[in-house]
PDB file of C-alpha atoms in Angstrom:
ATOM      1  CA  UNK L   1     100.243  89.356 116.536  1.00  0.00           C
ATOM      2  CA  UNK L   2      97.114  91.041 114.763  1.00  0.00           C
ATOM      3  CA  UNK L   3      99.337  92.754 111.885  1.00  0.00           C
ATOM      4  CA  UNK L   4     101.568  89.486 111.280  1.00  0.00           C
ATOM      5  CA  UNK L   5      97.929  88.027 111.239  1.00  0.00           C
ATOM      6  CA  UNK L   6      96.825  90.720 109.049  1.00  0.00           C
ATOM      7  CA  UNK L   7      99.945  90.088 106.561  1.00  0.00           C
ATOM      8  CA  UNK L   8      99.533  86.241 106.514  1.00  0.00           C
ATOM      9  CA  UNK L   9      95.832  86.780 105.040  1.00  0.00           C
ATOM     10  CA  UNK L  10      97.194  89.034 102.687  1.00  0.00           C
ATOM     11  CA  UNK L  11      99.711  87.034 101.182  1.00  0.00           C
ATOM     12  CA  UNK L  12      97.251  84.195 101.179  1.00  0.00           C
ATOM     13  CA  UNK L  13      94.501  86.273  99.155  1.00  0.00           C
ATOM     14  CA  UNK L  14      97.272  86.982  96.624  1.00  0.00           C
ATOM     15  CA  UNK L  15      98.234  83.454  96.183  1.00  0.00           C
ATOM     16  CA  UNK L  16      94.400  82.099  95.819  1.00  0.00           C
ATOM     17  CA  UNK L  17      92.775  85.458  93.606  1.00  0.00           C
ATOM     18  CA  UNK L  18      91.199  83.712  90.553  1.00  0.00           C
ATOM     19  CA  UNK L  19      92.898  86.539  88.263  1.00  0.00           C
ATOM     20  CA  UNK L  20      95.879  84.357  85.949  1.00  0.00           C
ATOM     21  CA  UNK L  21      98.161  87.415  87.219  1.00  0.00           C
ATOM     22  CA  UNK L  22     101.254  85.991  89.075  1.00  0.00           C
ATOM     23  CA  UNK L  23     102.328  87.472  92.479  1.00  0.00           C
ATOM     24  CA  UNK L  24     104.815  89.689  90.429  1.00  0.00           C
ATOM     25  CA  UNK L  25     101.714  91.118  88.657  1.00  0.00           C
ATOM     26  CA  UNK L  26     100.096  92.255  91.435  1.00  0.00           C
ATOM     27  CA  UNK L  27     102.332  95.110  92.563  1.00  0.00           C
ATOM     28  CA  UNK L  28      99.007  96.897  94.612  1.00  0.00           C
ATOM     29  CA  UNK L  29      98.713  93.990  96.757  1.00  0.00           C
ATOM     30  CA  UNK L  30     102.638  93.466  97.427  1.00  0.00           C
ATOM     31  CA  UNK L  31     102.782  96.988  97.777  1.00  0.00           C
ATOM     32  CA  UNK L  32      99.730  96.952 100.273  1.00  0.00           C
ATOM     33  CA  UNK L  33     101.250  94.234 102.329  1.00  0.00           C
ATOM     34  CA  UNK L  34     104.632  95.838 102.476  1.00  0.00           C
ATOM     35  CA  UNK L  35     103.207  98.704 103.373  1.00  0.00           C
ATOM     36  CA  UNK L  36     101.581  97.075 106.405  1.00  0.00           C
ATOM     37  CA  UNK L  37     104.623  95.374 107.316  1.00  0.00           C
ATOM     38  CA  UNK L  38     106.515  98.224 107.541  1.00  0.00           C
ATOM     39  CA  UNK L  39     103.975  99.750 109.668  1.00  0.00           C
ATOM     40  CA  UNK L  40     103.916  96.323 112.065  1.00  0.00           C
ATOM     41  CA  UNK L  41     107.719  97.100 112.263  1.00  0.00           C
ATOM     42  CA  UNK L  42     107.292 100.905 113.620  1.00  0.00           C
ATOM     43  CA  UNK L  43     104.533  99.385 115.941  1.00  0.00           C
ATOM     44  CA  UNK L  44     106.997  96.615 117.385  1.00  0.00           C
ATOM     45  CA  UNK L  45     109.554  99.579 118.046  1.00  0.00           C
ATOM     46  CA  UNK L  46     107.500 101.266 119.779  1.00  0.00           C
ATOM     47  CA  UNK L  47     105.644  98.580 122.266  1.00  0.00           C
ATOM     48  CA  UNK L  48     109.034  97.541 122.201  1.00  0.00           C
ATOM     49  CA  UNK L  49     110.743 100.235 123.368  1.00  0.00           C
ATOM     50  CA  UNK L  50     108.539 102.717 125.037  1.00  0.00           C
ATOM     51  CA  UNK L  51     106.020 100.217 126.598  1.00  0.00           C
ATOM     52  CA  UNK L  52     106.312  99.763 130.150  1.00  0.00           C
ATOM     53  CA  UNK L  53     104.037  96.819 130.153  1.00  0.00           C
ATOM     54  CA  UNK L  54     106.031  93.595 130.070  1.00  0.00           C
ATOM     55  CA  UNK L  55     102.601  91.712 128.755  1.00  0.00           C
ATOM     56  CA  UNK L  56     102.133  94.167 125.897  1.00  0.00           C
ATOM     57  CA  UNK L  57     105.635  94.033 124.878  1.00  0.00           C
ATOM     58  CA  UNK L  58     105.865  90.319 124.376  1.00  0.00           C
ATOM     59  CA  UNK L  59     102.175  90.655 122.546  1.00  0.00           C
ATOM     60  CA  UNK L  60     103.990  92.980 120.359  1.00  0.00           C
ATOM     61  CA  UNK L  61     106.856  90.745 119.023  1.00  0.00           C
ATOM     62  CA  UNK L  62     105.986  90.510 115.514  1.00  0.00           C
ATOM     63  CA  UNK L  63     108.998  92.707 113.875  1.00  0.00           C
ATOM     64  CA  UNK L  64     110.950  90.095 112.742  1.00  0.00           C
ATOM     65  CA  UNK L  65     108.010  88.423 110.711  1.00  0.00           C
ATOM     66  CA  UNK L  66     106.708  91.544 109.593  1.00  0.00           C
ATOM     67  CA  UNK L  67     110.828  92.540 108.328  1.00  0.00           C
ATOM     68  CA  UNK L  68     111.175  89.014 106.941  1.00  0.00           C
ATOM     69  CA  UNK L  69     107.426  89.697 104.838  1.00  0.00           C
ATOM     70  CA  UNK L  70     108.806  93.058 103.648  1.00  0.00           C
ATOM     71  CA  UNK L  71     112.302  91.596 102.687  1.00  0.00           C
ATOM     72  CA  UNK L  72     110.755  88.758 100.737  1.00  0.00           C
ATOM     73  CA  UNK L  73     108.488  90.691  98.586  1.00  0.00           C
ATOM     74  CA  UNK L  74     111.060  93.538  97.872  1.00  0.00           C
ATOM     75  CA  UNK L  75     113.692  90.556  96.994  1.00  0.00           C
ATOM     76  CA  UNK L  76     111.142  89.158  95.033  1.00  0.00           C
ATOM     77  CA  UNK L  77     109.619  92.354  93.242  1.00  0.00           C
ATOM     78  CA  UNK L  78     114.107  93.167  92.422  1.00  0.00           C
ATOM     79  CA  UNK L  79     114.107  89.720  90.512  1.00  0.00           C
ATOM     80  CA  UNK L  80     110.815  89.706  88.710  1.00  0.00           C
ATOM     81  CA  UNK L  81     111.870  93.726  87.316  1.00  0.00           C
ATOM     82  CA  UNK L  82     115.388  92.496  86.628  1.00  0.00           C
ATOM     83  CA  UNK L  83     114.114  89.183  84.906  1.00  0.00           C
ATOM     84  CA  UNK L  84     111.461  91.498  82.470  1.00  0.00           C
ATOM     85  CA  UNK L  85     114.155  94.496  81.976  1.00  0.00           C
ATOM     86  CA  UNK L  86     117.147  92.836  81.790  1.00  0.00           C
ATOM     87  CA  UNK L  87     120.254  94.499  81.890  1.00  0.00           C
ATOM     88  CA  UNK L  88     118.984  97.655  81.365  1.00  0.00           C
ATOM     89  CA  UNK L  89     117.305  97.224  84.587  1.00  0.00           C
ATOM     90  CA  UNK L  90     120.498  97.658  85.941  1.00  0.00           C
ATOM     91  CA  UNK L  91     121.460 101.270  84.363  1.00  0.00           C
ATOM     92  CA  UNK L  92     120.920 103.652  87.280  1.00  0.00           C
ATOM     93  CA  UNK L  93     119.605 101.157  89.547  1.00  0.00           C
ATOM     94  CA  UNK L  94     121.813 102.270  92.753  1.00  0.00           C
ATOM     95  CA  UNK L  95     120.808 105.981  92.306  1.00  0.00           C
ATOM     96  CA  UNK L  96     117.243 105.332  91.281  1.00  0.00           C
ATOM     97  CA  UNK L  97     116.866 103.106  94.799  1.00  0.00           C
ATOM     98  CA  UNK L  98     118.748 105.741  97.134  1.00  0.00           C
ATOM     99  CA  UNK L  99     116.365 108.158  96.219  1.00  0.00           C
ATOM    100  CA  UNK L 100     113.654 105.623  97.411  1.00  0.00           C
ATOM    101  CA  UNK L 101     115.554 104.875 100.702  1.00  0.00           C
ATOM    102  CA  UNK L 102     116.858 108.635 101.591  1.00  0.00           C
ATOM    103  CA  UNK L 103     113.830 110.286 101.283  1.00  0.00           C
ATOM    104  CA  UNK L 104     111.906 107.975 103.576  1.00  0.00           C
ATOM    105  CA  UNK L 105     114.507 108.198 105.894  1.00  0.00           C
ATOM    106  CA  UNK L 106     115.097 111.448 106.352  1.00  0.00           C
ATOM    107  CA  UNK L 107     111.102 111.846 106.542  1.00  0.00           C
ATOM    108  CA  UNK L 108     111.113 109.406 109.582  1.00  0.00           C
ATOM    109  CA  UNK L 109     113.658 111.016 111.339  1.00  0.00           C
ATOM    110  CA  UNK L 110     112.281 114.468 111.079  1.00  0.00           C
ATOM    111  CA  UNK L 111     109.535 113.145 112.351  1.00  0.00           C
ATOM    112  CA  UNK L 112     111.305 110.960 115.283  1.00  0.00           C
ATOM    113  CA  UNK L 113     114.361 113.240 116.398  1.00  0.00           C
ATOM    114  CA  UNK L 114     111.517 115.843 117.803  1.00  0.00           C
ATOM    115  CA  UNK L 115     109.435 113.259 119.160  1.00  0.00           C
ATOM    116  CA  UNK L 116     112.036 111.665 121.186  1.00  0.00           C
ATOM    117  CA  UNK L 117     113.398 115.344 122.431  1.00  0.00           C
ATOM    118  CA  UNK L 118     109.621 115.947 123.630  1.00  0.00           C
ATOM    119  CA  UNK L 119     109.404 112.431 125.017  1.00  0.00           C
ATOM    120  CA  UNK L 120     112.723 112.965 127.004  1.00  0.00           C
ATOM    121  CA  UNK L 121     111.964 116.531 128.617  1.00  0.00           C
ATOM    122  CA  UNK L 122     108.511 115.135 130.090  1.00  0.00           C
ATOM    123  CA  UNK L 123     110.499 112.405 131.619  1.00  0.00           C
ATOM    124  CA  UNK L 124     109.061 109.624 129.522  1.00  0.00           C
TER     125      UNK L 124
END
């Protein structure tokens, strides 16, 4: 509950900021607060899934606010770049985003295939 908390305030500072920038303008802050979001996602996972606490699991049901945050913002950062571009926006645009979605995710699970072997021969 603390990160969707945490995000709420965010987005809320971003809306009220007395710069004349629009949302769209400030890419730091949406960046910041998708960055967060993501991490309240890996944190839900894990109280999720490898908590054996049935009170700290239930605290820790925030993913799907924190994925619906993320979602929003990335939507909404795709239309504002599309609506400035144009069409050229569009030239490259599949390969240009893989390489922003493979790399992360081959990161996290060289990171998480290990992890979970270690966490399985202790018995956990």
């Amino acid at each position: 509950m603390f990160l969707s908390f945490c995000l709420l305030i965010l987005c809320i500072i971003a809306l009220f900021t007395k710069d004349n920038h629009r949302l769209y303008e400030k890419r730091n802050l949406t960046d910041l607060v998708k960055w967060i979001a993501a991490i309240a996602v890996v944190i839900s996972h894990l109280c999720t899934f490898y908590m054996h606490s049935a009170t700290l699991a239930t605290e820790c049901r925030f993913g799907s606010l924190s994925v619906s945050i993320f979602f929003f913002l990335s939507g909404y950062g795709l239309i504002c770049s599309y609506n400035l571009k144009g069409e050229k926006y569009l030239k490259g645009f599949l390969i240009h985003r893989m390489g922003k979605v493979i790399i992360p995710l081959l990161t996290a699970y060289a990171i998480h295939i290990p992890l979970l072997k270690i966490i399985n021969n202790r018995g956990g």
